[in-house]
PDB file of C-alpha atoms in Angstrom:
ATOM      1  CA  UNK P   1     143.852 120.387 130.683  1.00 85.00           C
ATOM      2  CA  UNK P   2     141.220 118.079 131.630  1.00 83.00           C
ATOM      3  CA  UNK P   3     142.703 114.804 131.435  1.00 93.00           C
ATOM      4  CA  UNK P   4     142.975 111.325 133.131  1.00 97.00           C
ATOM      5  CA  UNK P   5     146.018 109.965 133.675  1.00 97.00           C
ATOM      6  CA  UNK P   6     147.159 106.767 134.136  1.00 97.00           C
ATOM      7  CA  UNK P   7     150.835 104.852 135.379  1.00 97.00           C
ATOM      8  CA  UNK P   8     152.833 103.170 133.782  1.00 97.00           C
ATOM      9  CA  UNK P   9     150.901 103.049 130.661  1.00 97.00           C
ATOM     10  CA  UNK P  10     153.139  99.837 129.772  1.00 97.00           C
ATOM     11  CA  UNK P  11     153.896  96.846 132.861  1.00 97.00           C
ATOM     12  CA  UNK P  12     155.178  93.417 132.317  1.00 97.00           C
ATOM     13  CA  UNK P  13     156.045  91.052 135.816  1.00 96.00           C
ATOM     14  CA  UNK P  14     156.122  88.166 137.238  1.00 96.00           C
ATOM     15  CA  UNK P  15     153.239  86.023 138.964  1.00 97.00           C
ATOM     16  CA  UNK P  16     152.378  86.265 142.683  1.00 96.00           C
ATOM     17  CA  UNK P  17     154.033  90.700 142.272  1.00 97.00           C
ATOM     18  CA  UNK P  18     151.598  92.670 144.351  1.00 97.00           C
ATOM     19  CA  UNK P  19     151.505  95.592 141.957  1.00 97.00           C
ATOM     20  CA  UNK P  20     149.627  98.903 141.409  1.00 98.00           C
ATOM     21  CA  UNK P  21     147.998 100.805 139.124  1.00 98.00           C
ATOM     22  CA  UNK P  22     147.102 104.628 139.044  1.00 98.00           C
ATOM     23  CA  UNK P  23     144.521 106.771 138.525  1.00 98.00           C
ATOM     24  CA  UNK P  24     144.338 110.160 138.942  1.00 98.00           C
ATOM     25  CA  UNK P  25     141.825 112.898 137.335  1.00 97.00           C
ATOM     26  CA  UNK P  26     141.728 116.619 137.094  1.00 96.00           C
ATOM     27  CA  UNK P  27     138.380 117.330 136.818  1.00 94.00           C
ATOM     28  CA  UNK P  28     136.878 117.226 140.145  1.00 94.00           C
ATOM     29  CA  UNK P  29     134.401 113.953 138.726  1.00 93.00           C
ATOM     30  CA  UNK P  30     132.695 112.133 141.480  1.00 92.00           C
ATOM     31  CA  UNK P  31     132.541 109.287 139.494  1.00 92.00           C
ATOM     32  CA  UNK P  32     135.280 106.530 138.786  1.00 94.00           C
ATOM     33  CA  UNK P  33     135.557 103.444 137.210  1.00 95.00           C
ATOM     34  CA  UNK P  34     138.167 100.289 136.192  1.00 97.00           C
ATOM     35  CA  UNK P  35     137.229  98.935 132.856  1.00 97.00           C
ATOM     36  CA  UNK P  36     140.627  95.850 131.330  1.00 97.00           C
ATOM     37  CA  UNK P  37     139.621  95.403 127.574  1.00 96.00           C
ATOM     38  CA  UNK P  38     140.320  92.102 126.286  1.00 94.00           C
ATOM     39  CA  UNK P  39     139.591  91.179 122.746  1.00 89.00           C
ATOM     40  CA  UNK P  40     136.030  89.489 121.582  1.00 84.00           C
ATOM     41  CA  UNK P  41     134.876  90.744 124.829  1.00 87.00           C
ATOM     42  CA  UNK P  42     135.020  94.250 124.529  1.00 88.00           C
ATOM     43  CA  UNK P  43     135.216  96.749 127.923  1.00 93.00           C
ATOM     44  CA  UNK P  44     134.140  94.934 130.655  1.00 94.00           C
ATOM     45  CA  UNK P  45     133.691  96.982 134.745  1.00 93.00           C
ATOM     46  CA  UNK P  46     135.300  96.010 137.252  1.00 96.00           C
ATOM     47  CA  UNK P  47     135.215  98.440 139.890  1.00 95.00           C
ATOM     48  CA  UNK P  48     133.425 101.832 140.306  1.00 93.00           C
ATOM     49  CA  UNK P  49     133.405 104.558 143.154  1.00 94.00           C
ATOM     50  CA  UNK P  50     130.783 106.878 143.314  1.00 91.00           C
ATOM     51  CA  UNK P  51     132.606 109.325 145.242  1.00 91.00           C
ATOM     52  CA  UNK P  52     135.853 108.988 148.558  1.00 94.00           C
ATOM     53  CA  UNK P  53     135.344 106.290 150.573  1.00 93.00           C
ATOM     54  CA  UNK P  54     132.223 105.072 148.060  1.00 92.00           C
ATOM     55  CA  UNK P  55     133.237 101.520 145.827  1.00 94.00           C
ATOM     56  CA  UNK P  56     131.389  98.947 144.012  1.00 92.00           C
ATOM     57  CA  UNK P  57     131.777  96.108 142.184  1.00 93.00           C
ATOM     58  CA  UNK P  58     131.867  95.807 139.025  1.00 91.00           C
ATOM     59  CA  UNK P  59     130.982  92.480 136.697  1.00 89.00           C
ATOM     60  CA  UNK P  60     135.027  91.299 136.830  1.00 95.00           C
ATOM     61  CA  UNK P  61     135.707  91.158 140.341  1.00 97.00           C
ATOM     62  CA  UNK P  62     138.145  88.729 141.392  1.00 97.00           C
ATOM     63  CA  UNK P  63     141.269  89.337 141.201  1.00 97.00           C
ATOM     64  CA  UNK P  64     141.371  93.406 142.500  1.00 98.00           C
ATOM     65  CA  UNK P  65     141.267  95.568 145.296  1.00 98.00           C
ATOM     66  CA  UNK P  66     141.374  99.465 144.678  1.00 98.00           C
ATOM     67  CA  UNK P  67     140.489 102.739 147.324  1.00 95.00           C
ATOM     68  CA  UNK P  68     138.804 105.969 146.942  1.00 97.00           C
ATOM     69  CA  UNK P  69     140.024 107.639 149.624  1.00 97.00           C
ATOM     70  CA  UNK P  70     141.197 111.690 147.276  1.00 96.00           C
ATOM     71  CA  UNK P  71     138.735 112.582 145.470  1.00 96.00           C
ATOM     72  CA  UNK P  72     141.128 112.883 142.096  1.00 97.00           C
ATOM     73  CA  UNK P  73     142.947 109.489 142.959  1.00 98.00           C
ATOM     74  CA  UNK P  74     141.265 105.260 142.199  1.00 98.00           C
ATOM     75  CA  UNK P  75     144.751 103.080 142.232  1.00 98.00           C
ATOM     76  CA  UNK P  76     144.044  99.415 141.131  1.00 98.00           C
ATOM     77  CA  UNK P  77     145.535  96.902 142.168  1.00 98.00           C
ATOM     78  CA  UNK P  78     146.408  93.792 141.588  1.00 97.00           C
ATOM     79  CA  UNK P  79     147.439  91.571 145.429  1.00 96.00           C
ATOM     80  CA  UNK P  80     148.942  88.546 143.184  1.00 97.00           C
ATOM     81  CA  UNK P  81     148.955  88.989 139.633  1.00 97.00           C
ATOM     82  CA  UNK P  82     148.356  86.095 137.734  1.00 97.00           C
ATOM     83  CA  UNK P  83     147.982  85.012 133.748  1.00 97.00           C
ATOM     84  CA  UNK P  84     144.406  85.710 132.760  1.00 97.00           C
ATOM     85  CA  UNK P  85     144.605  89.287 133.903  1.00 98.00           C
ATOM     86  CA  UNK P  86     147.275  90.067 131.362  1.00 98.00           C
ATOM     87  CA  UNK P  87     144.349  92.574 129.607  1.00 97.00           C
ATOM     88  CA  UNK P  88     144.813  95.779 128.362  1.00 97.00           C
ATOM     89  CA  UNK P  89     143.452  98.432 131.250  1.00 98.00           C
ATOM     90  CA  UNK P  90     141.370 101.724 130.885  1.00 98.00           C
ATOM     91  CA  UNK P  91     140.756 103.863 134.064  1.00 97.00           C
ATOM     92  CA  UNK P  92     138.093 106.640 133.486  1.00 95.00           C
ATOM     93  CA  UNK P  93     135.704 109.632 135.725  1.00 94.00           C
ATOM     94  CA  UNK P  94     132.646 110.989 135.206  1.00 90.00           C
ATOM     95  CA  UNK P  95     130.771 114.232 136.555  1.00 88.00           C
ATOM     96  CA  UNK P  96     127.066 113.671 138.885  1.00 81.00           C
ATOM     97  CA  UNK P  97     125.625 116.689 137.211  1.00 78.00           C
ATOM     98  CA  UNK P  98     126.130 115.608 133.790  1.00 69.00           C
ATOM     99  CA  UNK P  99     124.850 112.413 135.422  1.00 70.00           C
ATOM    100  CA  UNK P 100     127.432 110.363 134.915  1.00 70.00           C
ATOM    101  CA  UNK P 101     127.298 108.879 131.369  1.00 75.00           C
ATOM    102  CA  UNK P 102     130.168 110.624 129.774  1.00 83.00           C
ATOM    103  CA  UNK P 103     133.064 108.824 130.476  1.00 88.00           C
ATOM    104  CA  UNK P 104     136.146 110.351 129.979  1.00 92.00           C
ATOM    105  CA  UNK P 105     139.384 107.534 129.608  1.00 94.00           C
ATOM    106  CA  UNK P 106     142.543 107.603 130.841  1.00 96.00           C
ATOM    107  CA  UNK P 107     145.636 106.732 128.052  1.00 95.00           C
ATOM    108  CA  UNK P 108     145.174 102.677 129.156  1.00 97.00           C
ATOM    109  CA  UNK P 109     147.626 101.160 130.726  1.00 98.00           C
ATOM    110  CA  UNK P 110     148.541  97.269 129.579  1.00 97.00           C
ATOM    111  CA  UNK P 111     149.417  94.896 131.320  1.00 98.00           C
ATOM    112  CA  UNK P 112     151.145  91.420 130.349  1.00 98.00           C
ATOM    113  CA  UNK P 113     151.741  88.559 133.052  1.00 97.00           C
ATOM    114  CA  UNK P 114     153.887  85.868 132.716  1.00 96.00           C
TER     115      UNK P 114
ATOM    116  CA  UNK B   1     123.905  85.502 125.666  1.00 70.00           C
ATOM    117  CA  UNK B   2     125.570  88.364 125.995  1.00 80.00           C
ATOM    118  CA  UNK B   3     123.870  91.267 127.280  1.00 90.00           C
ATOM    119  CA  UNK B   4     125.026  93.001 124.747  1.00 93.00           C
ATOM    120  CA  UNK B   5     125.753  92.102 121.433  1.00 94.00           C
ATOM    121  CA  UNK B   6     127.509  93.733 118.811  1.00 94.00           C
ATOM    122  CA  UNK B   7     129.009  92.582 115.651  1.00 88.00           C
ATOM    123  CA  UNK B   8     133.108  93.255 115.637  1.00 85.00           C
ATOM    124  CA  UNK B   9     133.823  93.665 111.963  1.00 87.00           C
ATOM    125  CA  UNK B  10     135.493  94.338 110.769  1.00 93.00           C
ATOM    126  CA  UNK B  11     133.551  96.952 108.800  1.00 95.00           C
ATOM    127  CA  UNK B  12     135.531  98.236 105.009  1.00 96.00           C
ATOM    128  CA  UNK B  13     133.738 100.700 103.609  1.00 96.00           C
ATOM    129  CA  UNK B  14     134.966 103.887 100.872  1.00 97.00           C
ATOM    130  CA  UNK B  15     134.960 107.102 101.665  1.00 97.00           C
ATOM    131  CA  UNK B  16     131.253 109.172 101.182  1.00 97.00           C
ATOM    132  CA  UNK B  17     129.804 106.482 101.691  1.00 97.00           C
ATOM    133  CA  UNK B  18     127.409 105.752 104.924  1.00 97.00           C
ATOM    134  CA  UNK B  19     128.025 103.347 107.004  1.00 97.00           C
ATOM    135  CA  UNK B  20     124.901 102.015 109.702  1.00 97.00           C
ATOM    136  CA  UNK B  21     126.068  99.372 112.522  1.00 97.00           C
ATOM    137  CA  UNK B  22     124.212  98.123 115.285  1.00 96.00           C
ATOM    138  CA  UNK B  23     123.891  96.840 118.255  1.00 97.00           C
ATOM    139  CA  UNK B  24     120.611  94.527 120.306  1.00 97.00           C
ATOM    140  CA  UNK B  25     120.596  94.322 124.118  1.00 96.00           C
ATOM    141  CA  UNK B  26     118.585  91.245 126.592  1.00 95.00           C
ATOM    142  CA  UNK B  27     117.781  94.402 128.670  1.00 92.00           C
ATOM    143  CA  UNK B  28     114.865  95.575 128.748  1.00 91.00           C
ATOM    144  CA  UNK B  29     115.630  98.195 132.431  1.00 90.00           C
ATOM    145  CA  UNK B  30     118.624  99.929 129.910  1.00 91.00           C
ATOM    146  CA  UNK B  31     117.325 103.756 129.927  1.00 88.00           C
ATOM    147  CA  UNK B  32     121.124 105.026 128.626  1.00 89.00           C
ATOM    148  CA  UNK B  33     121.869 104.263 125.448  1.00 93.00           C
ATOM    149  CA  UNK B  34     126.167 105.458 124.187  1.00 93.00           C
ATOM    150  CA  UNK B  35     128.250 105.087 121.633  1.00 96.00           C
ATOM    151  CA  UNK B  36     132.532 105.624 122.385  1.00 95.00           C
ATOM    152  CA  UNK B  37     134.480 106.080 119.409  1.00 97.00           C
ATOM    153  CA  UNK B  38     138.515 105.041 120.323  1.00 96.00           C
ATOM    154  CA  UNK B  39     141.143 105.127 118.327  1.00 96.00           C
ATOM    155  CA  UNK B  40     143.994 103.089 118.084  1.00 92.00           C
ATOM    156  CA  UNK B  41     146.181 103.006 121.374  1.00 89.00           C
ATOM    157  CA  UNK B  42     143.368 104.908 122.745  1.00 92.00           C
ATOM    158  CA  UNK B  43     140.634 105.255 125.625  1.00 94.00           C
ATOM    159  CA  UNK B  44     137.517 106.024 124.462  1.00 94.00           C
ATOM    160  CA  UNK B  45     135.996 108.914 123.698  1.00 94.00           C
ATOM    161  CA  UNK B  46     131.819 109.695 124.382  1.00 92.00           C
ATOM    162  CA  UNK B  47     130.771 111.089 120.993  1.00 94.00           C
ATOM    163  CA  UNK B  48     127.317 110.383 121.704  1.00 91.00           C
ATOM    164  CA  UNK B  49     123.700 109.358 124.202  1.00 87.00           C
ATOM    165  CA  UNK B  50     120.621 109.328 124.406  1.00 88.00           C
ATOM    166  CA  UNK B  51     118.130 108.765 126.585  1.00 83.00           C
ATOM    167  CA  UNK B  52     114.917 106.244 125.345  1.00 80.00           C
ATOM    168  CA  UNK B  53     114.045 106.026 122.645  1.00 82.00           C
ATOM    169  CA  UNK B  54     114.355 108.012 119.668  1.00 85.00           C
ATOM    170  CA  UNK B  55     116.483 109.246 116.749  1.00 91.00           C
ATOM    171  CA  UNK B  56     119.840 112.369 118.214  1.00 92.00           C
ATOM    172  CA  UNK B  57     121.063 113.412 115.155  1.00 95.00           C
ATOM    173  CA  UNK B  58     125.025 115.605 115.777  1.00 93.00           C
ATOM    174  CA  UNK B  59     126.591 116.487 112.273  1.00 96.00           C
ATOM    175  CA  UNK B  60     127.203 113.838 110.138  1.00 97.00           C
ATOM    176  CA  UNK B  61     125.925 111.435 113.035  1.00 97.00           C
ATOM    177  CA  UNK B  62     122.743 109.867 113.830  1.00 97.00           C
ATOM    178  CA  UNK B  63     121.832 107.695 116.529  1.00 96.00           C
ATOM    179  CA  UNK B  64     118.593 105.371 116.569  1.00 96.00           C
ATOM    180  CA  UNK B  65     116.769 103.765 120.111  1.00 95.00           C
ATOM    181  CA  UNK B  66     114.048 101.259 119.612  1.00 94.00           C
ATOM    182  CA  UNK B  67     113.006  99.663 123.339  1.00 92.00           C
ATOM    183  CA  UNK B  68     110.284  97.564 121.625  1.00 92.00           C
ATOM    184  CA  UNK B  69     112.990  96.146 119.861  1.00 93.00           C
ATOM    185  CA  UNK B  70     115.787  95.939 122.081  1.00 94.00           C
ATOM    186  CA  UNK B  71     118.504  97.358 119.058  1.00 94.00           C
ATOM    187  CA  UNK B  72     120.487 100.698 118.995  1.00 96.00           C
ATOM    188  CA  UNK B  73     122.517 102.326 116.448  1.00 96.00           C
ATOM    189  CA  UNK B  74     124.299 104.385 114.356  1.00 97.00           C
ATOM    190  CA  UNK B  75     124.290 106.173 111.178  1.00 97.00           C
ATOM    191  CA  UNK B  76     127.867 108.078 109.706  1.00 97.00           C
ATOM    192  CA  UNK B  77     126.352 110.317 106.820  1.00 97.00           C
ATOM    193  CA  UNK B  78     129.637 111.266 104.148  1.00 97.00           C
ATOM    194  CA  UNK B  79     132.039 109.275 106.179  1.00 97.00           C
ATOM    195  CA  UNK B  80     135.309 110.388 106.319  1.00 97.00           C
ATOM    196  CA  UNK B  81     138.325 107.859 106.279  1.00 97.00           C
ATOM    197  CA  UNK B  82     139.840 109.741 110.038  1.00 97.00           C
ATOM    198  CA  UNK B  83     136.262 107.739 111.627  1.00 97.00           C
ATOM    199  CA  UNK B  84     138.008 105.000 111.071  1.00 97.00           C
ATOM    200  CA  UNK B  85     138.605 103.125 114.677  1.00 97.00           C
ATOM    201  CA  UNK B  86     136.368 100.899 116.830  1.00 96.00           C
ATOM    202  CA  UNK B  87     133.201 102.883 117.602  1.00 97.00           C
ATOM    203  CA  UNK B  88     131.568 100.382 120.976  1.00 96.00           C
ATOM    204  CA  UNK B  89     127.972 101.296 122.049  1.00 96.00           C
ATOM    205  CA  UNK B  90     127.855 100.302 126.168  1.00 93.00           C
ATOM    206  CA  UNK B  91     124.389 101.043 128.163  1.00 91.00           C
ATOM    207  CA  UNK B  92     123.202 101.416 131.900  1.00 88.00           C
ATOM    208  CA  UNK B  93     120.190 101.802 133.413  1.00 81.00           C
ATOM    209  CA  UNK B  94     118.357 104.971 134.790  1.00 66.00           C
ATOM    210  CA  UNK B  95     120.329 105.852 137.883  1.00 61.00           C
ATOM    211  CA  UNK B  96     123.325 103.514 137.317  1.00 59.00           C
ATOM    212  CA  UNK B  97     127.482 104.057 136.905  1.00 73.00           C
ATOM    213  CA  UNK B  98     127.620 100.558 135.706  1.00 79.00           C
ATOM    214  CA  UNK B  99     127.700 100.845 132.297  1.00 86.00           C
ATOM    215  CA  UNK B 100     127.326  97.746 129.969  1.00 90.00           C
ATOM    216  CA  UNK B 101     129.155  97.597 126.463  1.00 92.00           C
ATOM    217  CA  UNK B 102     129.199  96.653 123.207  1.00 94.00           C
ATOM    218  CA  UNK B 103     132.359  94.252 122.292  1.00 93.00           C
ATOM    219  CA  UNK B 104     133.109  96.934 119.563  1.00 94.00           C
ATOM    220  CA  UNK B 105     132.288  97.064 115.569  1.00 96.00           C
ATOM    221  CA  UNK B 106     136.729  98.232 113.920  1.00 95.00           C
ATOM    222  CA  UNK B 107     135.379 100.715 110.963  1.00 97.00           C
ATOM    223  CA  UNK B 108     137.543 101.326 108.035  1.00 97.00           C
ATOM    224  CA  UNK B 109     136.940 104.291 105.604  1.00 97.00           C
ATOM    225  CA  UNK B 110     139.423 103.388 102.807  1.00 96.00           C
ATOM    226  CA  UNK B 111     140.015 107.188 100.535  1.00 95.00           C
TER     227      UNK B 111
END
């Protein structure tokens, strides 16, 4: 089954404790992105990647890191999480063949930072 | 001012009604316009996308883009309870991977 998977689905952590949210897709897509979704603000792009080793900042990259060492994986790293990073996070992938506009989203990771 | 504005609702209509959802935007360079549907506790899924101005129809759904007014719409005919979800508009520049989303409109169709 074609899908984007994220782990963990739920995470409660404390300020300053480094964490990684994994994202993996099995559709051989070139493009991958991370978004956060907050009430009243909608979906905002954090980082995106056009291919392996090619990443760029989205609209809200501060406090986040990403890497794309393999085509299928695009982990999101919070080096020192803070309470304002409490949010619902989505990973998405899309194919360059289709113009990249149809993004397939994962199920989301709900992160709480206390 | 946000780059994309969308009324968050909530919007509640009876089954069978025609639903109109709208977004306005400020960046005239946007070329691709999309509508995503998000059910509760799920990730968004693409419903329709259009390039530049014009209309596009897919079953009960029609997407309209008016670039002169910087206004896009999604119409749902013969609405069903299964259409109850949050609808998000999204836009991008040509060839860009950067999508800008509206905040989403929460829609409920009452049986």
